PDB file of C-alpha atoms in Angstrom:
ATOM      1  CA  GLU S   1       0.000   0.000   0.000  1.00 87.00           C
ATOM      2  CA  VAL S   2       1.239   3.471  -0.816  1.00 94.00           C
ATOM      3  CA  GLN S   3       2.389   5.678   2.057  1.00 97.00           C
ATOM      4  CA  LEU S   4       2.176   9.460   2.052  1.00 98.00           C
ATOM      5  CA  LEU S   5       4.399  11.874   3.956  1.00 98.00           C
ATOM      6  CA  GLU S   6       3.730  15.594   4.130  1.00 98.00           C
ATOM      7  CA  SER S   7       6.324  18.259   4.822  1.00 98.00           C
ATOM      8  CA  GLY S   8       6.824  21.993   4.555  1.00 98.00           C
ATOM      9  CA  GLY S   9       4.582  23.245   7.333  1.00 97.00           C
ATOM     10  CA  GLY S  10       5.656  25.880   9.818  1.00 97.00           C
ATOM     11  CA  LEU S  11       4.987  29.279  11.331  1.00 98.00           C
ATOM     12  CA  ILE S  12       4.355  32.008   8.780  1.00 97.00           C
ATOM     13  CA  GLN S  13       3.194  35.601   9.054  1.00 98.00           C
ATOM     14  CA  PRO S  14      -0.138  36.714   7.585  1.00 98.00           C
ATOM     15  CA  GLY S  15       0.278  37.523   3.925  1.00 98.00           C
ATOM     16  CA  GLY S  16       3.170  35.133   3.555  1.00 98.00           C
ATOM     17  CA  SER S  17       3.650  32.073   1.360  1.00 98.00           C
ATOM     18  CA  LEU S  18       4.418  28.443   2.027  1.00 98.00           C
ATOM     19  CA  ARG S  19       4.747  25.351  -0.131  1.00 98.00           C
ATOM     20  CA  LEU S  20       3.684  21.993   1.218  1.00 98.00           C
ATOM     21  CA  SER S  21       4.900  18.711  -0.222  1.00 98.00           C
ATOM     22  CA  CYS S  22       3.480  15.211  -0.042  1.00 98.00           C
ATOM     23  CA  ALA S  23       5.849  12.408  -0.996  1.00 98.00           C
ATOM     24  CA  ALA S  24       4.372   9.096  -2.042  1.00 97.00           C
ATOM     25  CA  SER S  25       6.178   5.798  -1.569  1.00 95.00           C
ATOM     26  CA  ALA S  26       4.805   4.064  -4.636  1.00 86.00           C
ATOM     27  CA  SER S  27       5.793   4.436  -8.264  1.00 87.00           C
ATOM     28  CA  THR S  28       2.090   4.123  -9.092  1.00 93.00           C
ATOM     29  CA  PHE S  29       1.637   7.673  -7.756  1.00 96.00           C
ATOM     30  CA  GLY S  30       1.095   8.902 -11.286  1.00 95.00           C
ATOM     31  CA  THR S  31      -2.135   6.933 -11.529  1.00 96.00           C
ATOM     32  CA  TYR S  32      -3.760   8.486  -8.460  1.00 96.00           C
ATOM     33  CA  VAL S  33      -6.090  11.434  -8.062  1.00 97.00           C
ATOM     34  CA  MET S  34      -4.749  13.316  -5.039  1.00 98.00           C
ATOM     35  CA  ILE S  35      -6.432  15.545  -2.494  1.00 98.00           C
ATOM     36  CA  TRP S  36      -5.487  18.065   0.205  1.00 98.00           C
ATOM     37  CA  VAL S  37      -7.670  18.224   3.322  1.00 98.00           C
ATOM     38  CA  ARG S  38      -7.100  20.489   6.304  1.00 98.00           C
ATOM     39  CA  GLN S  39      -8.193  20.560   9.913  1.00 98.00           C
ATOM     40  CA  ALA S  40      -8.149  23.743  11.971  1.00 98.00           C
ATOM     41  CA  PRO S  41      -7.274  23.351  15.664  1.00 97.00           C
ATOM     42  CA  GLY S  42     -10.109  21.557  17.457  1.00 96.00           C
ATOM     43  CA  LYS S  43     -12.270  21.597  14.329  1.00 97.00           C
ATOM     44  CA  GLY S  44     -13.485  19.166  11.693  1.00 97.00           C
ATOM     45  CA  LEU S  45     -12.170  18.205   8.282  1.00 98.00           C
ATOM     46  CA  GLU S  46     -12.285  20.594   5.338  1.00 97.00           C
ATOM     47  CA  TRP S  47     -11.586  19.629   1.729  1.00 97.00           C
ATOM     48  CA  VAL S  48      -9.078  22.058   0.189  1.00 98.00           C
ATOM     49  CA  SER S  49      -8.119  20.918  -3.304  1.00 97.00           C
ATOM     50  CA  THR S  50      -8.031  18.007  -5.752  1.00 97.00           C
ATOM     51  CA  ILE S  51      -5.791  17.263  -8.722  1.00 97.00           C
ATOM     52  CA  ASP S  52      -6.226  14.565 -11.351  1.00 97.00           C
ATOM     53  CA  ASN S  53      -3.514  12.021 -12.085  1.00 96.00           C
ATOM     54  CA  THR S  54      -1.893  14.057 -14.869  1.00 96.00           C
ATOM     55  CA  GLY S  55      -2.096  17.435 -13.161  1.00 95.00           C
ATOM     56  CA  GLY S  56      -4.252  18.758 -15.949  1.00 95.00           C
ATOM     57  CA  THR S  57      -7.408  19.282 -13.913  1.00 96.00           C
ATOM     58  CA  THR S  58      -7.614  20.933 -10.511  1.00 97.00           C
ATOM     59  CA  TYR S  59     -10.372  21.915  -8.119  1.00 96.00           C
ATOM     60  CA  TYR S  60     -10.375  24.236  -5.116  1.00 97.00           C
ATOM     61  CA  ALA S  61     -12.562  25.103  -2.184  1.00 96.00           C
ATOM     62  CA  ASP S  62     -13.942  28.632  -2.391  1.00 96.00           C
ATOM     63  CA  SER S  63     -12.029  29.496   0.793  1.00 97.00           C
ATOM     64  CA  VAL S  64      -8.660  29.044  -0.949  1.00 98.00           C
ATOM     65  CA  LYS S  65      -9.442  29.721  -4.606  1.00 98.00           C
ATOM     66  CA  GLY S  66      -7.084  32.257  -6.103  1.00 97.00           C
ATOM     67  CA  ARG S  67      -4.589  31.892  -3.225  1.00 98.00           C
ATOM     68  CA  PHE S  68      -3.619  28.208  -3.255  1.00 98.00           C
ATOM     69  CA  THR S  69      -2.278  26.167  -6.162  1.00 98.00           C
ATOM     70  CA  ILE S  70      -2.149  22.384  -6.246  1.00 98.00           C
ATOM     71  CA  SER S  71       0.359  20.659  -8.498  1.00 98.00           C
ATOM     72  CA  ARG S  72       2.272  17.429  -8.817  1.00 98.00           C
ATOM     73  CA  ASP S  73       5.503  16.007 -10.198  1.00 97.00           C
ATOM     74  CA  ASN S  74       4.875  12.395 -11.113  1.00 96.00           C
ATOM     75  CA  SER S  75       8.558  11.850 -11.887  1.00 96.00           C
ATOM     76  CA  LYS S  76       9.269  12.622  -8.219  1.00 96.00           C
ATOM     77  CA  ASN S  77       6.126  10.938  -6.821  1.00 97.00           C
ATOM     78  CA  THR S  78       5.300  14.214  -5.105  1.00 98.00           C
ATOM     79  CA  LEU S  79       2.221  16.375  -4.622  1.00 98.00           C
ATOM     80  CA  TYR S  80       2.439  20.075  -3.776  1.00 98.00           C
ATOM     81  CA  LEU S  81       0.293  22.822  -2.354  1.00 98.00           C
ATOM     82  CA  GLN S  82       1.523  26.356  -2.924  1.00 98.00           C
ATOM     83  CA  MET S  83      -0.158  28.648  -0.425  1.00 98.00           C
ATOM     84  CA  ASN S  84      -0.001  32.406  -0.948  1.00 98.00           C
ATOM     85  CA  SER S  85      -1.590  35.363   0.848  1.00 98.00           C
ATOM     86  CA  LEU S  86      -1.960  33.270   3.963  1.00 98.00           C
ATOM     87  CA  ARG S  87      -4.502  34.253   6.583  1.00 98.00           C
ATOM     88  CA  ALA S  88      -4.953  33.349  10.231  1.00 98.00           C
ATOM     89  CA  GLU S  89      -7.901  31.159   9.251  1.00 98.00           C
ATOM     90  CA  ASP S  90      -5.578  28.992   7.145  1.00 98.00           C
ATOM     91  CA  THR S  91      -3.976  27.738  10.364  1.00 98.00           C
ATOM     92  CA  ALA S  92      -4.503  23.988  10.333  1.00 98.00           C
ATOM     93  CA  ILE S  93      -3.023  20.566   9.943  1.00 98.00           C
ATOM     94  CA  TYR S  94      -2.813  19.838   6.228  1.00 98.00           C
ATOM     95  CA  TYR S  95      -3.260  16.248   5.109  1.00 98.00           C
ATOM     96  CA  CYS S  96      -2.704  14.805   1.684  1.00 98.00           C
ATOM     97  CA  ALA S  97      -4.863  11.861   0.720  1.00 98.00           C
ATOM     98  CA  LYS S  98      -5.197   9.443  -2.148  1.00 97.00           C
ATOM     99  CA  ARG S  99      -8.526   9.134  -3.828  1.00 96.00           C
ATOM    100  CA  ALA S 100      -9.799   5.607  -4.338  1.00 95.00           C
ATOM    101  CA  LYS S 101     -12.262   4.729  -7.043  1.00 94.00           C
ATOM    102  CA  VAL S 102     -14.030   1.466  -6.279  1.00 94.00           C
ATOM    103  CA  GLU S 103     -16.498  -0.251  -8.574  1.00 94.00           C
ATOM    104  CA  LEU S 104     -19.372  -1.340  -6.336  1.00 93.00           C
ATOM    105  CA  ARG S 105     -21.127  -3.057  -9.201  1.00 92.00           C
ATOM    106  CA  PRO S 106     -20.766  -2.707 -12.970  1.00 94.00           C
ATOM    107  CA  GLY S 107     -20.823   0.970 -13.816  1.00 93.00           C
ATOM    108  CA  LEU S 108     -21.414   2.165 -10.229  1.00 93.00           C
ATOM    109  CA  TYR S 109     -18.405   3.721  -8.562  1.00 94.00           C
ATOM    110  CA  SER S 110     -17.580   4.867  -5.054  1.00 94.00           C
ATOM    111  CA  TYR S 111     -15.027   7.595  -4.420  1.00 95.00           C
ATOM    112  CA  ASN S 112     -13.294   7.998  -1.089  1.00 96.00           C
ATOM    113  CA  MET S 113      -9.989   8.898   0.538  1.00 97.00           C
ATOM    114  CA  ASP S 114      -8.387   5.577   1.360  1.00 96.00           C
ATOM    115  CA  VAL S 115      -4.818   6.564   2.235  1.00 97.00           C
ATOM    116  CA  TRP S 116      -3.853   9.593   4.301  1.00 98.00           C
ATOM    117  CA  GLY S 117      -0.553  11.125   5.303  1.00 98.00           C
ATOM    118  CA  LYS S 118       0.201  12.047   8.907  1.00 98.00           C
ATOM    119  CA  GLY S 119      -0.211  15.738   8.186  1.00 98.00           C
ATOM    120  CA  THR S 120       1.908  18.866   8.438  1.00 98.00           C
ATOM    121  CA  THR S 121       1.029  21.836  10.635  1.00 98.00           C
ATOM    122  CA  VAL S 122       0.700  25.345   9.252  1.00 98.00           C
ATOM    123  CA  THR S 123       0.401  28.233  11.695  1.00 98.00           C
ATOM    124  CA  VAL S 124      -0.317  31.701  10.353  1.00 98.00           C
ATOM    125  CA  SER S 125       0.396  34.271  13.013  1.00 97.00           C
ATOM    126  CA  SER S 126       2.338  37.461  13.557  1.00 95.00           C
TER     127      SER S 126
ATOM    128  CA  GLU Q   1     -23.913  22.829  -1.846  1.00 87.00           C
ATOM    129  CA  ILE Q   2     -24.559  19.659   0.124  1.00 92.00           C
ATOM    130  CA  VAL Q   3     -24.293  20.024   3.887  1.00 96.00           C
ATOM    131  CA  LEU Q   4     -23.790  16.932   6.042  1.00 97.00           C
ATOM    132  CA  THR Q   5     -25.043  17.203   9.624  1.00 98.00           C
ATOM    133  CA  GLN Q   6     -23.993  14.591  12.149  1.00 98.00           C
ATOM    134  CA  SER Q   7     -25.722  13.756  15.396  1.00 96.00           C
ATOM    135  CA  PRO Q   8     -25.232  13.550  18.229  1.00 97.00           C
ATOM    136  CA  GLY Q   9     -22.216  15.762  18.700  1.00 97.00           C
ATOM    137  CA  THR Q  10     -20.964  13.536  21.492  1.00 98.00           C
ATOM    138  CA  LEU Q  11     -21.951   9.996  22.401  1.00 98.00           C
ATOM    139  CA  SER Q  12     -21.010   8.761  25.881  1.00 97.00           C
ATOM    140  CA  LEU Q  13     -21.014   4.986  26.052  1.00 97.00           C
ATOM    141  CA  SER Q  14     -19.300   2.122  27.839  1.00 97.00           C
ATOM    142  CA  PRO Q  15     -17.169  -0.590  26.212  1.00 97.00           C
ATOM    143  CA  GLY Q  16     -19.396  -3.369  24.947  1.00 97.00           C
ATOM    144  CA  GLU Q  17     -22.308  -1.063  24.204  1.00 97.00           C
ATOM    145  CA  ARG Q  18     -23.759  -0.361  20.790  1.00 98.00           C
ATOM    146  CA  ALA Q  19     -23.097   2.998  19.121  1.00 98.00           C
ATOM    147  CA  THR Q  20     -25.396   4.514  16.525  1.00 98.00           C
ATOM    148  CA  LEU Q  21     -24.175   7.605  14.695  1.00 98.00           C
ATOM    149  CA  SER Q  22     -26.309   9.612  12.293  1.00 98.00           C
ATOM    150  CA  CYS Q  23     -25.399  11.639   9.201  1.00 98.00           C
ATOM    151  CA  ARG Q  24     -28.103  13.674   7.510  1.00 97.00           C
ATOM    152  CA  ALA Q  25     -27.620  15.382   4.146  1.00 96.00           C
ATOM    153  CA  SER Q  26     -29.251  18.657   3.152  1.00 96.00           C
ATOM    154  CA  GLN Q  27     -30.234  17.048  -0.147  1.00 94.00           C
ATOM    155  CA  SER Q  28     -30.266  13.524  -1.498  1.00 93.00           C
ATOM    156  CA  VAL Q  29     -26.840  11.903  -1.820  1.00 92.00           C
ATOM    157  CA  SER Q  30     -26.116   8.842  -3.901  1.00 92.00           C
ATOM    158  CA  SER Q  31     -25.155   6.172  -1.401  1.00 91.00           C
ATOM    159  CA  ASN Q  32     -22.107   5.206  -3.447  1.00 91.00           C
ATOM    160  CA  TYR Q  33     -20.652   8.622  -2.609  1.00 94.00           C
ATOM    161  CA  LEU Q  34     -21.036   8.399   1.182  1.00 96.00           C
ATOM    162  CA  ALA Q  35     -18.147   7.298   3.416  1.00 97.00           C
ATOM    163  CA  TRP Q  36     -17.291   7.210   7.105  1.00 98.00           C
ATOM    164  CA  TYR Q  37     -13.897   8.033   8.607  1.00 98.00           C
ATOM    165  CA  GLN Q  38     -12.473   7.505  12.081  1.00 98.00           C
ATOM    166  CA  GLN Q  39      -9.975   9.872  13.666  1.00 98.00           C
ATOM    167  CA  LYS Q  40      -8.120   9.292  16.910  1.00 97.00           C
ATOM    168  CA  PRO Q  41      -6.335  12.113  18.765  1.00 96.00           C
ATOM    169  CA  GLY Q  42      -3.094  13.113  17.074  1.00 96.00           C
ATOM    170  CA  GLN Q  43      -3.719  10.826  14.110  1.00 97.00           C
ATOM    171  CA  ALA Q  44      -4.879  11.220  10.539  1.00 98.00           C
ATOM    172  CA  PRO Q  45      -8.368  10.105   9.601  1.00 98.00           C
ATOM    173  CA  ARG Q  46      -8.841   6.500   8.536  1.00 98.00           C
ATOM    174  CA  LEU Q  47     -11.391   5.221   6.045  1.00 98.00           C
ATOM    175  CA  LEU Q  48     -13.927   2.879   7.664  1.00 98.00           C
ATOM    176  CA  ILE Q  49     -16.879   2.605   5.307  1.00 98.00           C
ATOM    177  CA  TYR Q  50     -17.361   3.544   1.649  1.00 97.00           C
ATOM    178  CA  GLY Q  51     -20.372   3.345  -0.606  1.00 96.00           C
ATOM    179  CA  ALA Q  52     -22.468   3.841   2.553  1.00 96.00           C
ATOM    180  CA  SER Q  53     -22.155   0.182   3.589  1.00 96.00           C
ATOM    181  CA  SER Q  54     -18.902  -1.420   2.386  1.00 96.00           C
ATOM    182  CA  ARG Q  55     -16.149  -1.887   4.943  1.00 97.00           C
ATOM    183  CA  ALA Q  56     -12.668  -0.744   3.975  1.00 97.00           C
ATOM    184  CA  THR Q  57      -9.767  -3.166   4.058  1.00 95.00           C
ATOM    185  CA  GLY Q  58      -8.969  -4.376   7.562  1.00 96.00           C
ATOM    186  CA  ILE Q  59     -12.010  -2.840   9.236  1.00 97.00           C
ATOM    187  CA  PRO Q  60     -13.626  -5.198  11.785  1.00 97.00           C
ATOM    188  CA  ASP Q  61     -17.158  -6.383  11.128  1.00 96.00           C
ATOM    189  CA  ARG Q  62     -18.457  -4.699  14.276  1.00 98.00           C
ATOM    190  CA  PHE Q  63     -18.515  -1.569  12.093  1.00 98.00           C
ATOM    191  CA  SER Q  64     -21.434  -1.314   9.684  1.00 98.00           C
ATOM    192  CA  GLY Q  65     -22.959   1.409   7.578  1.00 98.00           C
ATOM    193  CA  SER Q  66     -26.429   1.824   6.186  1.00 97.00           C
ATOM    194  CA  GLY Q  67     -28.796   4.361   4.732  1.00 96.00           C
ATOM    195  CA  SER Q  68     -29.778   6.089   1.546  1.00 95.00           C
ATOM    196  CA  GLY Q  69     -31.076   9.389   0.260  1.00 94.00           C
ATOM    197  CA  THR Q  70     -30.526  11.906   3.039  1.00 96.00           C
ATOM    198  CA  ASP Q  71     -30.124   9.641   6.070  1.00 97.00           C
ATOM    199  CA  PHE Q  72     -27.105   7.494   6.780  1.00 98.00           C
ATOM    200  CA  THR Q  73     -26.013   5.581   9.865  1.00 98.00           C
ATOM    201  CA  LEU Q  74     -22.767   4.177  11.204  1.00 98.00           C
ATOM    202  CA  THR Q  75     -23.245   1.431  13.771  1.00 98.00           C
ATOM    203  CA  ILE Q  76     -20.576  -0.035  16.025  1.00 98.00           C
ATOM    204  CA  SER Q  77     -22.134  -3.205  17.378  1.00 97.00           C
ATOM    205  CA  ARG Q  78     -19.983  -3.608  20.487  1.00 97.00           C
ATOM    206  CA  LEU Q  79     -17.562  -0.854  21.405  1.00 98.00           C
ATOM    207  CA  GLU Q  80     -13.969  -1.870  21.942  1.00 97.00           C
ATOM    208  CA  PRO Q  81     -11.571   0.423  23.860  1.00 96.00           C
ATOM    209  CA  GLU Q  82      -9.848   1.402  20.602  1.00 97.00           C
ATOM    210  CA  ASP Q  83     -13.140   2.583  19.061  1.00 98.00           C
ATOM    211  CA  PHE Q  84     -13.397   5.705  21.194  1.00 97.00           C
ATOM    212  CA  ALA Q  85     -12.634   8.396  18.663  1.00 98.00           C
ATOM    213  CA  VAL Q  86     -14.228  11.014  16.420  1.00 98.00           C
ATOM    214  CA  TYR Q  87     -16.199   9.821  13.414  1.00 98.00           C
ATOM    215  CA  TYR Q  88     -16.870  11.842  10.275  1.00 98.00           C
ATOM    216  CA  CYS Q  89     -19.233  11.138   7.440  1.00 98.00           C
ATOM    217  CA  GLY Q  90     -18.034  12.382   4.097  1.00 97.00           C
ATOM    218  CA  GLY Q  91     -19.414  12.876   0.632  1.00 93.00           C
ATOM    219  CA  SER Q  92     -17.349  12.716  -2.510  1.00 90.00           C
ATOM    220  CA  VAL Q  93     -19.434  14.526  -5.096  1.00 81.00           C
ATOM    221  CA  PRO Q  94     -18.634  17.180  -4.091  1.00 86.00           C
ATOM    222  CA  TRP Q  95     -16.081  16.523  -1.368  1.00 93.00           C
ATOM    223  CA  THR Q  96     -17.552  17.497   1.972  1.00 95.00           C
ATOM    224  CA  PHE Q  97     -17.534  16.323   5.579  1.00 97.00           C
ATOM    225  CA  GLY Q  98     -19.913  16.369   8.494  1.00 97.00           C
ATOM    226  CA  GLN Q  99     -18.793  18.134  11.650  1.00 98.00           C
ATOM    227  CA  GLY Q 100     -18.041  14.865  13.440  1.00 98.00           C
ATOM    228  CA  THR Q 101     -19.391  12.780  16.303  1.00 98.00           C
ATOM    229  CA  LYS Q 102     -17.145  12.120  19.272  1.00 98.00           C
ATOM    230  CA  VAL Q 103     -17.615   8.717  20.872  1.00 98.00           C
ATOM    231  CA  GLU Q 104     -16.296   8.970  24.422  1.00 97.00           C
ATOM    232  CA  ILE Q 105     -16.023   6.600  27.337  1.00 95.00           C
ATOM    233  CA  LYS Q 106     -18.860   6.984  29.808  1.00 93.00           C
TER     234      LYS Q 106
END
């Protein structure tokens, strides 16, 4: 099973930038749709962004659209999240996750996040 | 926008008891898009149930999911000490999560 390891978190001032990385252990990384999810301190889970297996299609939550950019380098088995114009409300643990697509019965698919990294903590504060 | 609302917020039970967690959607959700995740303190979430009722790899059969339309349920038949955690329902089209139910030791 693939393993995911995030890095790049830290303390950053409001308005600053940070780039998170998520390294995958498997060479099959290039076949996976990948997702970033975050969790503010003491709060629930929030979907942030999704990227398809080629990097050609991306999606963002409204809360980060225009500020965050998801990308990937399949040759390095690595997913990225470039975060610009950071705000205090972006403070969270950021998880990367692999999307699974499971065929429940012919033509009927389930989508879920079946592998998660341990997360990296981003703190936006002056 | 689909909103998932979980209840109760906290469930206080003893080991061996049955836990019933609810997830209600603001509009109908295809059951194949509904999953449940478990999160223990200091850990990443873990997939428990997908497609509303299919257990993920390695998940014990005391965990079961059911429901359709706007009402979904996660049942833990007999709570083990390691089951005390926070549980989230999640939808995948679009990606969204409920606010979580904490199952705590009574």
